[in-house]
Coordinates of C-alpha atoms in Angstrom, one line a residue:
X167 CA -42.7 -58.1 -120.7
X168 CA -43.6 -55.1 -122.4
X169 CA -46.2 -53.3 -120.6
X170 CA -46.4 -55.9 -117.5
X171 CA -44.0 -55.4 -114.7
X172 CA -43.4 -57.3 -111.6
X173 CA -42.4 -60.8 -110.6
X174 CA -44.7 -62.7 -108.2
X175 CA -47.2 -59.9 -108.1
X176 CA -47.4 -58.3 -111.7
X177 CA -49.0 -55.3 -112.9
X178 CA -50.2 -55.0 -116.7
X179 CA -51.5 -51.4 -117.7
X180 CA -53.3 -50.7 -120.9
X181 CA -55.0 -47.6 -122.7
X182 CA -54.3 -44.4 -124.2
X183 CA -55.0 -41.1 -123.2
X184 CA -57.8 -40.4 -125.6
X185 CA -59.5 -43.8 -125.8
X186 CA -62.3 -44.7 -124.2
X187 CA -60.7 -46.0 -121.0
X188 CA -57.2 -47.0 -119.6
X189 CA -56.9 -49.7 -117.0
X190 CA -54.7 -52.1 -114.9
X191 CA -54.6 -55.7 -114.0
X192 CA -52.7 -57.0 -110.8
X193 CA -51.9 -60.5 -111.3
X194 CA -50.6 -62.5 -108.0
X195 CA -52.5 -60.6 -105.2
X196 CA -53.0 -62.6 -101.9
X197 CA -56.9 -64.0 -101.8
X198 CA -59.2 -62.9 -99.1
X199 CA -57.8 -59.6 -98.6
X200 CA -60.6 -56.9 -97.9
X201 CA -60.2 -53.9 -100.3
X202 CA -61.4 -50.6 -99.1
X203 CA -62.4 -49.0 -102.3
X204 CA -62.8 -45.7 -100.4
X205 CA -59.2 -45.4 -99.6
X206 CA -58.8 -46.1 -103.5
X207 CA -60.9 -42.8 -104.1
X208 CA -59.1 -40.8 -101.6
X209 CA -55.8 -41.7 -103.3
X210 CA -57.3 -41.1 -106.5
X211 CA -58.4 -37.9 -105.7
X212 CA -54.9 -36.8 -104.7
X213 CA -53.5 -37.2 -108.1
X214 CA -56.7 -35.4 -110.0
X215 CA -56.6 -32.0 -111.7
X216 CA -57.6 -29.1 -109.1
X217 CA -57.3 -25.5 -108.9
X218 CA -55.4 -22.7 -111.2
X219 CA -51.9 -24.8 -110.7
X220 CA -53.4 -28.1 -112.6
X221 CA -54.8 -29.0 -116.1
X222 CA -58.4 -27.8 -116.8
X223 CA -59.1 -31.3 -118.1
X224 CA -61.2 -32.9 -115.3
X225 CA -61.9 -36.6 -115.4
X226 CA -64.0 -38.2 -112.8
X227 CA -61.3 -41.0 -112.2
X228 CA -63.8 -43.5 -110.4
X229 CA -62.1 -46.7 -110.8
X230 CA -64.4 -49.6 -111.7
X231 CA -62.9 -53.3 -110.5
X232 CA -64.4 -55.7 -113.1
X233 CA -62.4 -58.7 -111.8
X234 CA -60.7 -60.3 -109.1
X235 CA -63.2 -58.9 -106.3
X236 CA -65.9 -60.8 -104.7
X237 CA -67.7 -59.8 -101.8
X238 CA -65.3 -57.1 -101.1
X239 CA -62.3 -59.4 -100.8
X240 CA -59.7 -60.1 -103.5
X241 CA -60.4 -63.5 -105.0
X242 CA -56.5 -64.2 -105.9
X243 CA -57.3 -64.3 -109.5
X244 CA -56.4 -61.5 -111.7
X245 CA -57.8 -58.2 -110.4
X246 CA -58.6 -55.6 -113.4
X247 CA -59.5 -52.0 -112.8
X248 CA -61.0 -49.6 -115.7
X249 CA -61.0 -46.0 -115.7
X250 CA -63.1 -44.0 -118.1
X251 CA -62.0 -41.1 -120.1
X252 CA -64.6 -38.8 -120.5
X253 CA -62.9 -35.1 -120.9
X254 CA -60.6 -35.6 -124.1
X255 CA -60.6 -32.7 -126.5
X256 CA -59.0 -35.0 -129.2
X257 CA -59.5 -31.8 -131.9
X258 CA -56.5 -30.0 -130.1
X259 CA -54.3 -32.5 -131.1
X260 CA -55.5 -32.4 -135.3
X261 CA -52.9 -29.4 -136.0
X262 CA -49.9 -31.4 -134.2
X263 CA -50.1 -34.7 -136.5
X264 CA -46.9 -35.1 -137.6
X265 CA -45.5 -32.6 -136.0
X266 CA -43.0 -33.5 -133.3
X267 CA -43.4 -32.0 -129.6
X268 CA -40.2 -31.2 -127.9
X269 CA -40.1 -33.2 -124.7
X270 CA -42.4 -35.7 -125.5
X271 CA -42.2 -39.5 -126.8
X272 CA -43.9 -38.3 -130.3
X273 CA -40.6 -39.1 -132.3
X274 CA -39.6 -42.3 -130.2
X275 CA -43.5 -43.8 -130.5
X276 CA -43.3 -43.0 -134.4
X277 CA -40.1 -44.8 -134.6
X278 CA -41.3 -47.9 -132.4
X279 CA -44.7 -48.3 -133.8
X280 CA -44.0 -47.3 -137.1
X281 CA -46.2 -44.4 -137.3
X282 CA -49.3 -46.4 -136.1
X283 CA -49.1 -44.9 -132.6
X284 CA -52.3 -42.9 -131.1
X285 CA -50.6 -39.3 -131.0
X286 CA -53.7 -38.1 -129.3
X287 CA -52.8 -36.5 -126.1
X288 CA -49.7 -38.5 -125.8
X289 CA -51.4 -41.9 -126.4
X290 CA -50.0 -44.8 -124.4
X291 CA -47.4 -42.5 -123.2
X292 CA -49.5 -39.8 -121.6
X293 CA -49.3 -39.1 -117.8
X294 CA -53.2 -39.8 -118.0
X295 CA -52.0 -43.7 -117.2
X296 CA -50.5 -42.9 -114.3
X297 CA -54.1 -43.1 -112.8
X298 CA -53.9 -46.7 -113.3
X299 CA -50.7 -47.0 -111.0
X300 CA -52.6 -45.2 -108.5
X301 CA -55.6 -47.6 -108.4
X302 CA -53.5 -50.6 -108.5
X303 CA -51.0 -49.3 -106.2
X304 CA -53.5 -47.7 -103.8
X305 CA -54.3 -51.6 -103.0
X306 CA -50.7 -52.8 -102.6
X307 CA -50.4 -49.9 -100.1
X308 CA -53.4 -51.1 -98.1
X309 CA -51.9 -54.6 -97.8
X310 CA -48.9 -53.1 -96.7
X311 CA -50.6 -50.8 -94.1
X312 CA -52.1 -54.0 -92.8
X313 CA -48.8 -55.2 -92.0
X314 CA -47.5 -51.7 -90.0
X315 CA -45.8 -50.2 -93.4
X316 CA -46.5 -46.4 -93.9
X317 CA -45.5 -44.5 -97.1
X318 CA -45.6 -40.7 -97.7
X319 CA -43.9 -38.1 -99.8
X320 CA -43.8 -34.4 -99.9
X321 CA -42.6 -31.8 -102.2
X322 CA -38.7 -31.7 -101.3
X323 CA -38.5 -29.0 -104.0
X324 CA -41.0 -27.4 -106.4
X325 CA -39.1 -25.1 -109.0
X326 CA -36.6 -23.1 -107.0
X327 CA -38.4 -23.3 -103.5
X328 CA -37.4 -25.8 -101.0
X329 CA -39.4 -28.0 -98.3
X330 CA -37.7 -29.0 -95.0
X331 CA -36.8 -32.7 -95.2
X332 CA -38.6 -35.5 -93.2
X333 CA -37.9 -35.9 -89.5
X334 CA -34.8 -38.4 -88.7
X335 CA -37.0 -39.3 -85.7
X336 CA -39.3 -42.3 -86.6
X337 CA -42.3 -41.2 -84.3
X338 CA -42.2 -37.8 -85.6
X339 CA -41.7 -39.0 -89.3
X340 CA -44.7 -41.3 -89.1
X341 CA -46.6 -38.3 -87.9
X342 CA -45.5 -36.3 -90.8
X343 CA -46.6 -39.1 -93.3
X344 CA -50.3 -38.8 -91.7
X345 CA -50.0 -35.4 -92.2
X346 CA -48.8 -35.5 -95.7
X347 CA -51.3 -38.0 -96.4
X348 CA -54.2 -35.8 -95.7
X349 CA -53.0 -32.9 -97.8
X350 CA -54.0 -32.0 -101.4
X351 CA -50.5 -29.8 -101.4
X352 CA -48.0 -32.0 -99.6
X353 CA -45.3 -29.6 -98.0
X354 CA -44.0 -30.0 -94.5
X355 CA -43.4 -26.2 -94.0
X356 CA -46.6 -24.3 -94.3
X357 CA -44.8 -21.3 -95.2
X358 CA -43.7 -22.6 -98.5
X359 CA -46.7 -24.0 -99.7
X360 CA -47.7 -20.1 -100.9
X361 CA -44.1 -19.7 -102.4
X362 CA -44.4 -22.9 -104.4
X363 CA -47.8 -22.2 -105.7
X364 CA -46.9 -18.8 -106.9
X365 CA -43.8 -20.0 -108.6
X366 CA -46.4 -22.5 -110.4
X367 CA -48.4 -19.6 -111.4
X368 CA -45.6 -17.5 -112.4
X369 CA -44.4 -20.3 -114.8
X370 CA -47.9 -20.7 -116.2
X371 CA -48.4 -16.9 -116.9
X372 CA -45.3 -17.1 -118.9
X373 CA -46.6 -19.9 -120.9
X374 CA -43.9 -22.1 -119.5
X375 CA -43.7 -24.8 -116.8
X376 CA -41.7 -26.1 -113.8
X377 CA -40.5 -29.5 -112.1
X378 CA -39.2 -30.5 -109.0
X379 CA -38.3 -33.2 -106.5
X380 CA -40.2 -35.6 -104.0
X381 CA -39.0 -37.0 -100.8
X382 CA -40.4 -40.4 -100.3
X383 CA -40.0 -42.4 -97.0
X384 CA -41.2 -46.0 -96.1
X385 CA -41.3 -46.8 -92.5
X386 CA -41.5 -50.3 -90.9
X387 CA -40.6 -52.4 -93.8
X388 CA -38.9 -55.5 -92.5
X389 CA -35.0 -56.3 -92.8
X390 CA -33.9 -59.0 -95.5
X391 CA -36.2 -58.0 -98.2
X392 CA -34.4 -57.9 -101.6
X393 CA -31.6 -59.4 -103.9
X394 CA -28.1 -58.7 -104.6
X395 CA -27.1 -57.5 -108.0
X396 CA -29.7 -57.4 -110.3
X397 CA -33.0 -57.4 -108.4
X398 CA -31.4 -54.9 -105.7
X399 CA -34.4 -53.2 -103.7
X400 CA -33.0 -50.0 -105.4
X401 CA -32.9 -51.3 -108.8
X402 CA -36.6 -52.6 -108.6
X403 CA -38.0 -49.5 -107.1
X404 CA -36.2 -47.5 -109.4
X405 CA -37.5 -49.6 -112.3
X406 CA -40.8 -48.9 -111.1
X407 CA -40.6 -45.5 -110.5
X408 CA -39.1 -44.7 -114.2
X409 CA -42.3 -46.0 -115.6
X410 CA -43.8 -42.9 -114.4
X411 CA -43.3 -40.8 -117.4
X412 CA -41.8 -37.7 -116.2
X413 CA -39.6 -39.1 -113.8
X414 CA -35.9 -38.5 -115.0
X415 CA -33.8 -39.2 -111.8
X416 CA -34.1 -41.4 -108.6
X417 CA -31.7 -41.6 -105.6
X418 CA -31.8 -43.1 -102.3
X419 CA -30.4 -41.8 -99.0
X420 CA -27.6 -39.4 -99.6
X421 CA -27.6 -40.0 -103.2
X422 CA -25.2 -38.1 -105.2
X423 CA -24.4 -36.6 -102.1
X424 CA -22.1 -39.3 -101.3
X425 CA -19.6 -37.9 -103.7
X426 CA -18.4 -35.2 -101.0
X427 CA -18.4 -37.5 -98.0
X428 CA -15.6 -39.6 -96.5
X429 CA -16.3 -43.6 -95.6
X430 CA -16.4 -42.3 -92.0
X431 CA -19.1 -40.0 -92.7
X432 CA -21.1 -42.3 -95.4
X433 CA -21.1 -45.5 -92.7
X434 CA -23.9 -46.0 -90.6
X435 CA -22.8 -47.4 -87.5
X436 CA -24.8 -50.3 -86.2
X437 CA -26.6 -50.2 -82.6
X438 CA -28.3 -52.8 -80.9
X439 CA -31.5 -51.4 -78.9
X440 CA -33.8 -54.4 -78.7
X441 CA -33.4 -54.7 -82.4
X442 CA -30.5 -54.0 -84.5
X443 CA -30.3 -50.7 -86.2
X444 CA -28.1 -47.9 -87.4
X445 CA -27.2 -44.9 -85.6
X446 CA -27.6 -43.0 -89.0
X447 CA -29.3 -43.7 -92.4
X448 CA -27.1 -42.3 -95.2
X449 CA -27.6 -45.4 -97.1
X450 CA -31.8 -45.1 -97.0
X451 CA -32.5 -48.5 -95.1
X452 CA -30.9 -50.5 -98.1
X453 CA -27.4 -52.4 -98.0
X454 CA -26.3 -54.5 -100.6
X455 CA -29.8 -54.3 -102.5
X456 CA -31.7 -55.5 -99.2
X457 CA -33.6 -53.7 -96.8
X458 CA -31.8 -53.5 -93.3
X459 CA -35.1 -52.2 -91.5
X460 CA -34.3 -48.5 -91.2
X461 CA -36.4 -46.3 -93.2
X462 CA -36.3 -46.4 -96.8
X463 CA -35.5 -42.8 -98.2
X464 CA -36.1 -41.9 -102.0
X465 CA -35.7 -38.8 -103.8
X466 CA -37.6 -38.5 -107.2
X467 CA -36.9 -35.8 -109.8
X468 CA -39.7 -34.8 -111.6
X469 CA -39.3 -32.8 -115.1
X470 CA -40.9 -29.7 -116.1
X471 CA -44.2 -30.6 -117.9
X472 CA -43.0 -30.5 -121.6
X473 CA -46.5 -29.3 -123.0
X474 CA -45.9 -25.6 -122.8
X475 CA -47.3 -22.7 -124.7
X476 CA -44.4 -21.1 -126.0
X477 CA -43.5 -21.1 -129.8
X478 CA -40.6 -23.9 -130.3
X479 CA -38.6 -25.6 -133.1
X480 CA -39.5 -28.7 -134.2
X481 CA -40.0 -31.1 -137.2
X482 CA -43.0 -32.3 -139.2
X483 CA -42.0 -36.1 -139.8
X484 CA -44.9 -36.6 -142.6
X485 CA -43.2 -33.7 -144.5
X486 CA -39.8 -34.0 -143.4
X487 CA -39.7 -30.2 -142.9
X488 CA -38.3 -28.0 -140.3
X489 CA -41.6 -26.2 -138.4
X490 CA -42.4 -23.7 -135.7
X491 CA -44.9 -25.4 -133.4
X492 CA -47.0 -23.8 -130.6
X493 CA -49.0 -26.4 -128.5
X494 CA -52.6 -25.8 -127.8
X495 CA -54.9 -27.5 -125.2
X496 CA -55.1 -28.0 -121.5
X497 CA -52.0 -28.9 -119.7
X498 CA -50.2 -28.8 -116.2
X499 CA -47.5 -26.1 -115.4
X500 CA -46.3 -28.5 -113.0
X501 CA -47.5 -32.1 -112.1
X502 CA -45.2 -32.4 -108.8
X503 CA -48.0 -32.3 -106.4
X504 CA -50.1 -34.7 -108.4
X505 CA -47.4 -37.0 -109.1
X506 CA -46.3 -37.9 -105.0
X507 CA -49.3 -39.9 -104.8
X508 CA -48.1 -41.9 -108.0
X509 CA -44.9 -42.4 -106.4
X510 CA -46.2 -43.6 -103.3
X511 CA -48.0 -46.2 -105.1
X512 CA -45.6 -47.4 -107.2
X513 CA -43.2 -48.1 -104.3
X514 CA -46.1 -49.9 -102.6
X515 CA -46.4 -52.1 -105.7
X516 CA -42.9 -53.0 -105.9
X517 CA -42.1 -53.4 -102.0
X518 CA -45.1 -55.6 -101.7
X519 CA -43.9 -57.7 -104.9
X520 CA -40.5 -58.1 -103.2
X521 CA -41.8 -58.9 -99.7
X522 CA -43.8 -61.5 -101.8
X523 CA -40.8 -63.0 -103.4
X524 CA -39.2 -63.7 -100.1
X525 CA -42.1 -64.7 -97.8
X526 CA -44.5 -66.1 -100.7
X527 CA -48.3 -65.8 -101.3
X528 CA -49.5 -67.7 -98.3
X529 CA -47.6 -65.4 -95.6
X530 CA -50.1 -62.8 -97.2
X531 CA -53.5 -65.0 -97.3
X532 CA -55.9 -65.8 -94.7
X533 CA -58.0 -69.2 -94.8
X534 CA -61.5 -68.7 -93.5
X535 CA -61.8 -72.4 -93.1
X536 CA -58.6 -73.2 -91.5
X537 CA -58.8 -76.0 -88.6

């Protein structure tokens, strides 16, 4: 449905990078849930640009909930959040009108919308709209957290620098999630943080950019959620994650590593220790598209920021001439560290929607007048 995603719970995202505001509407939330707006602000802060390794476009990113919330609790009707755009430099894009920026959606947007698209800052295709995903997904994350579900990500790889993986021990992993959720630059090995930042700064000095991989883990998600074939949990999560503009690959557990394993290595043996579990977790907590209660492990590849300061070959679609293009303006040399909270929040939305598909809306609602 165009800019709407979800089944029982839906999100609709609207706005453009250089318009007056961007926003999101969540429809299908349970009524009576107390929304922690300070927690939303904390998540928004993790996505905000900060320091030398990020863009110098600085937005307040204060979400304004304009419907669906009354006396601090969800009403169950559509909840709409608006986020103002205040630090646009639209003049930086005047010289680019008609000129296709390599790696961006300029050409495809032109073909899709017949030249009527807002090209400033990427318009509706901009990573700016991921702020909406965080604002809405943060509420979903709170609803899941109230039921014991933990979600966290770290920078598994930034450029050529590798971090250590999340622990396979559930209690240690839970502590690591808590640690990552308190950090602006989420790296498990503190010795790798400076190396990653130096690689980002080096790319910036060269007028270039780098990408990387995020590792995300979900703990305490119940078994039995998801559907076979078309609405598999992997499929739904991938659908949500590919809505993030910079995402170019998503894998689960061993992912492409399964190609080098034998069945005896890839299979996760079942054991019973009060509850049914698996001894290993190569399959990332999902079998047949349905959660099995083990941690859900996701690897998300974020491509290098396409806005770089090097001269590139391009085409002017207005004149149909080959041109050389050099992008001006304010751009991130790497968005990996800012994208991790976007991934967390999109996963939270998908997982809540999938859970509601099985349990129903009533399972997530409290009736203050129940007798």
